[in-house]
Short mmCIF file of C-alpha atoms and ligand atoms in Angstrom, two decimals:
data_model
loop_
_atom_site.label_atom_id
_atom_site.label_comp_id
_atom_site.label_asym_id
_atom_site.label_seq_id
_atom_site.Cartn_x
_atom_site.Cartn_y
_atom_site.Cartn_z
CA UNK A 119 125.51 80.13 35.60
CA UNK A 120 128.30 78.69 32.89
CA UNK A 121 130.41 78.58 35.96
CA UNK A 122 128.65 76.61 37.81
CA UNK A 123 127.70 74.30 34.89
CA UNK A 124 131.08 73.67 33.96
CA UNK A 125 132.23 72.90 37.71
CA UNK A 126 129.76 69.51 36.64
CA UNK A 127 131.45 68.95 33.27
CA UNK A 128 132.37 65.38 34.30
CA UNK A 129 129.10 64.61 35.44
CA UNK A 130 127.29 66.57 32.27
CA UNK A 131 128.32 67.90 29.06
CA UNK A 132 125.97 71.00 28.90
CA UNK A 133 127.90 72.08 25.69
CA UNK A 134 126.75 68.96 23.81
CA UNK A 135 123.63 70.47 21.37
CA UNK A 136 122.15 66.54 21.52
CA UNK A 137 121.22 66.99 25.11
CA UNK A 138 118.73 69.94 25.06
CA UNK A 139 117.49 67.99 21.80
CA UNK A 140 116.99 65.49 23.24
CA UNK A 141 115.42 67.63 26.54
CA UNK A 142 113.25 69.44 23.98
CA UNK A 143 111.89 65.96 22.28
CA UNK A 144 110.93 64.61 25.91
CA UNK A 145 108.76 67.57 26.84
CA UNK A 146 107.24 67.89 23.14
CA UNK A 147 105.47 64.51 23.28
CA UNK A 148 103.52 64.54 25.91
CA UNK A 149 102.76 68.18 24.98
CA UNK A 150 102.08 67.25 21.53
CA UNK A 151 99.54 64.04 22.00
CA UNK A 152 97.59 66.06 24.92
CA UNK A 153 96.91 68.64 22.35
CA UNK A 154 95.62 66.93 19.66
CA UNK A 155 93.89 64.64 21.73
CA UNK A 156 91.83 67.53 23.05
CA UNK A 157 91.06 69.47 20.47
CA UNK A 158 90.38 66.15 18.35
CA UNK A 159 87.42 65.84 21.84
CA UNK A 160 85.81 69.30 21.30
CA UNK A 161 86.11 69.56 17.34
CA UNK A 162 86.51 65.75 16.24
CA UNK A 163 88.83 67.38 13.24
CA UNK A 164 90.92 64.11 13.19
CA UNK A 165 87.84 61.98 13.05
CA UNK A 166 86.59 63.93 10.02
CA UNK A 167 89.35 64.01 8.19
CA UNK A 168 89.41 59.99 8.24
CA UNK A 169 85.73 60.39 6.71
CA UNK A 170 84.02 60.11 10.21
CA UNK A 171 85.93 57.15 11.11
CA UNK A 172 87.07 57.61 15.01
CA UNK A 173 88.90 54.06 14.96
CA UNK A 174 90.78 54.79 11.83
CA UNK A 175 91.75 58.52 13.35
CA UNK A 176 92.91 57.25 16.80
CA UNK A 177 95.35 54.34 14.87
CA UNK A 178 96.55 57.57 12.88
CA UNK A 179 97.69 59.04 16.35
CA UNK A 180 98.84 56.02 17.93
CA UNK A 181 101.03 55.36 14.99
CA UNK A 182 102.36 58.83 14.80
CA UNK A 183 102.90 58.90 18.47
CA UNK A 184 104.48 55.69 18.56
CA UNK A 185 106.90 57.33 15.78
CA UNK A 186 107.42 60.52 17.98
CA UNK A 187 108.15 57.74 20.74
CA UNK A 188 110.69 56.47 18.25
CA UNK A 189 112.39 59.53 17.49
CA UNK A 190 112.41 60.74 20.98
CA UNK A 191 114.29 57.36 22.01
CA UNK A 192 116.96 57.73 19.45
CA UNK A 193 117.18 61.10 20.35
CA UNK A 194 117.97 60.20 23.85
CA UNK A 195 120.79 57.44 23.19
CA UNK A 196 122.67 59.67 21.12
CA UNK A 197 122.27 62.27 23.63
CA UNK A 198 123.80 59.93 25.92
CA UNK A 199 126.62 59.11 23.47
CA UNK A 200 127.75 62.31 23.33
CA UNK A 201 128.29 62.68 27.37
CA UNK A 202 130.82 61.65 29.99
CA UNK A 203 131.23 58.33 31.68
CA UNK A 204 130.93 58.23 35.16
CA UNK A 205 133.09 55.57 36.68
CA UNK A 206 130.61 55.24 39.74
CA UNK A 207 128.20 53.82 37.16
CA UNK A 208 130.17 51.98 34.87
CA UNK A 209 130.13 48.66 36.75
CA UNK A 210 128.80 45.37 36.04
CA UNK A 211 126.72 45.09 39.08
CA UNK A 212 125.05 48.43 37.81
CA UNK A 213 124.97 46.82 34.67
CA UNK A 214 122.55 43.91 35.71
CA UNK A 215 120.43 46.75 37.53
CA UNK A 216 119.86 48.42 34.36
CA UNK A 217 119.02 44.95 32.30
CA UNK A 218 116.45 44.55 35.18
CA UNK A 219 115.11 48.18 34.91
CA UNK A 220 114.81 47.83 31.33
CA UNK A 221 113.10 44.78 31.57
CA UNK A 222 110.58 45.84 34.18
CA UNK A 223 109.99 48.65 32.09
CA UNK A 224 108.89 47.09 29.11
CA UNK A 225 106.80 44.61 31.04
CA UNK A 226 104.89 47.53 32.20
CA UNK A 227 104.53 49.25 29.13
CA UNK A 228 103.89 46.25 26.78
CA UNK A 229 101.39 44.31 29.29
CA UNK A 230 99.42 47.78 29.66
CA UNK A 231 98.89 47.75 25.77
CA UNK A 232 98.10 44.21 25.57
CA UNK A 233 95.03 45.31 28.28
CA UNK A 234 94.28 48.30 27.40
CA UNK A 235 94.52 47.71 23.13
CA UNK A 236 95.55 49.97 20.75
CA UNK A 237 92.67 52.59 21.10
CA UNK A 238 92.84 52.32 25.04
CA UNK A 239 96.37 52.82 25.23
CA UNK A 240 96.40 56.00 22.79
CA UNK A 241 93.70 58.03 23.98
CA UNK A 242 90.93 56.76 22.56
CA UNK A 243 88.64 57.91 25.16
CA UNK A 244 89.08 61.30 23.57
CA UNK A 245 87.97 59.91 20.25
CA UNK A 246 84.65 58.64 21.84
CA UNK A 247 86.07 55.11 22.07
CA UNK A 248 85.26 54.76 26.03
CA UNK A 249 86.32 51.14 27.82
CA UNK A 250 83.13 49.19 28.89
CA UNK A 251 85.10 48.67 32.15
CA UNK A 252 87.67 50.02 33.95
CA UNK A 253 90.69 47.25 33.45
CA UNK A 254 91.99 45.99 36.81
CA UNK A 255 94.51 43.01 36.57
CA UNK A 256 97.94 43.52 35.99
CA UNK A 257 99.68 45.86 35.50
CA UNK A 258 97.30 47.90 36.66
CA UNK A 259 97.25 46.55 39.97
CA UNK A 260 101.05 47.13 40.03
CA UNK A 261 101.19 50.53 38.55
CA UNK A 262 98.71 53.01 38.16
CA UNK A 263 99.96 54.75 34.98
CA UNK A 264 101.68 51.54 33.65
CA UNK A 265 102.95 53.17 30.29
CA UNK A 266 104.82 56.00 31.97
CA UNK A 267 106.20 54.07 35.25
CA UNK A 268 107.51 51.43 32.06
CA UNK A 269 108.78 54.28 30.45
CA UNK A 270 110.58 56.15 33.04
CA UNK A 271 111.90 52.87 34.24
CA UNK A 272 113.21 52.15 30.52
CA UNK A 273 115.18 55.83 30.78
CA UNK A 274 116.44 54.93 34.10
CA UNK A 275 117.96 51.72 32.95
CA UNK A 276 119.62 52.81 29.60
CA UNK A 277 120.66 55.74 31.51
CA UNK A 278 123.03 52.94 33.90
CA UNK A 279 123.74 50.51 30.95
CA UNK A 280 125.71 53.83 28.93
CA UNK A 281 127.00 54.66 32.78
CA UNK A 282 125.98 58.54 31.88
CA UNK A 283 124.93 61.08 34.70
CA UNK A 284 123.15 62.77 31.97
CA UNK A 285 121.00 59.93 31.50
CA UNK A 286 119.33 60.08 35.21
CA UNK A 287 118.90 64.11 34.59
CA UNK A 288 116.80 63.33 31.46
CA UNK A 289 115.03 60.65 33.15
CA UNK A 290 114.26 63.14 35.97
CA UNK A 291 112.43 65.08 33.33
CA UNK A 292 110.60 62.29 31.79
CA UNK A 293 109.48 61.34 35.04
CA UNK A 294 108.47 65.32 35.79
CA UNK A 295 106.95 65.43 32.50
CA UNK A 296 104.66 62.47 33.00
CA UNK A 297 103.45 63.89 36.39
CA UNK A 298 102.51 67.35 34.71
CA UNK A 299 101.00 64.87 31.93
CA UNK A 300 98.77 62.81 34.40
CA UNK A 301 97.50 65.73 36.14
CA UNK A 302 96.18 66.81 32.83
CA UNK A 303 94.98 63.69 32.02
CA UNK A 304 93.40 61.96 34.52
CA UNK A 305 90.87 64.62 35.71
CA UNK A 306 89.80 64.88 31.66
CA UNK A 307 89.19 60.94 31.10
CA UNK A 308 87.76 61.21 34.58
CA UNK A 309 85.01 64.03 33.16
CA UNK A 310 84.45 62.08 29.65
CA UNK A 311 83.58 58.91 31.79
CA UNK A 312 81.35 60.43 34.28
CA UNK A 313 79.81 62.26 31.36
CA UNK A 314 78.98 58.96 29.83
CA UNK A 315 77.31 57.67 33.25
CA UNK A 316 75.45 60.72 33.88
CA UNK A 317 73.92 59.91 30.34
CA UNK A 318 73.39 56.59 30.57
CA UNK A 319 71.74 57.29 34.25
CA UNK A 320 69.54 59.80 32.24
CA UNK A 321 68.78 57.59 29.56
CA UNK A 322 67.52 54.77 31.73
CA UNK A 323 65.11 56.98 33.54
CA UNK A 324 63.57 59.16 30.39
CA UNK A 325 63.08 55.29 29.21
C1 NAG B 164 98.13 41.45 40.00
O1 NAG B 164 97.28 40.63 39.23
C2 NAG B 164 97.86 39.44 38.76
C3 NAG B 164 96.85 38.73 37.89
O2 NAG B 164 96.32 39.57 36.92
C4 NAG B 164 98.32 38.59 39.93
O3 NAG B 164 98.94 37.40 39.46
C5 NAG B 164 99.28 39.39 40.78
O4 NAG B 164 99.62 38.63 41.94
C6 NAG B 164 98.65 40.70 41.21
N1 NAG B 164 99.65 41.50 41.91
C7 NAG B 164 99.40 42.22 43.00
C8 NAG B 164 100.52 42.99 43.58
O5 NAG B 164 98.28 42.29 43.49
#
């Protein structure tokens, strides 16, 4: 296994300590915020330890996972500090690419928030905090998960602005991690929603 590792030591440093950091930081956020988020659904511990106030607990989370977002990012661009160059990607056409990639990516991610709000966009739905309607418009009718796509895309493109091979492996497991993420996700908003029309169906009729 070091063997073959160290046949790719111009592509990847695998000796660098930064890189499984900043591998370990990628998966742990996603991990983390899916955990609390449930167990803050079936016990509402955050929401009682803001005094019962579900608003106040789900802009503690958002602001702590913002910060974990933070971290994570710094994480990743001294990662990439620490590894090779590849000349195949140190170019200024590649260059422009990654501007562009950055770019789109924070379009995504910012314009999501900006529909969503703050609550929407960190899982308030778990905190009882349901949308009145599903939002639609863009960038939703771009991207169905708007805040990873933007994400991944932002990895992608400060992967090719540092010109590191390492980059695109970490944003390989961004993107994996979002998939595992979203196929926790989606079928549990999916459940609290219908939940909510099944009661409101049942309320109309006992009424
Ligand atoms: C998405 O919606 C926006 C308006 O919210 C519209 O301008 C844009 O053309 C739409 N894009 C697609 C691909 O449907």
């Amino acid at each position: 296994m070091a063997a073959i590792l160290s046949q790719y030591k111009h592509l990847v440093d695998f000796d660098q300590k930064s890189l499984f950091l900043s591998a370990a930081s990628i998966a742990f956020n996603p991990t983390f915020w899916n955990i609390v988020a449930r167990r803050e659904y079936h016990t509402r511990f955050l929401t009682r330890i803001f005094g019962g106030r579900s608003q106040t607990a789900c802009y503690f989370l958002a602001g702590t996972i913002f910060s974990l977002g933070l971290v994570r990012d710094a994480l990743y661009e001294r990662a990439l500090r620490h590894q090779p160059i590849h000349p195949a990607l140190d170019q200024e056409l590649i260059k422009y690419g990654a501007y562009g990639l950055v770019a789109c990516g924070n379009i995504l991610v910012l314009t999501s928030t900006w529909a969503l709000g703050i609550t929407g966009t960190f899982l308030g739905d778990y905190f009882g905090i349901l949308q009145e309607k599903m939002v639609t418009g863009f960038p939703f009718n771009v991207s169905s998960a708007p805040m990873y796509h933007g994400s991944t895309l932002s990895f992608l493109g400060t992967a090719l602005l540092y010109g590191r091979p390492a980059g695109l492996l970490l944003t390989l497991e961004v993107l994996l991690v979002y998939l595992v993420a979203l196929k926790f996700e989606d079928p549990f908003t999916g459940e609290i929603y219908a939940k909510r029309d099944r009661e409101r169906k049942a309320g109309k009729k006992s009424s």
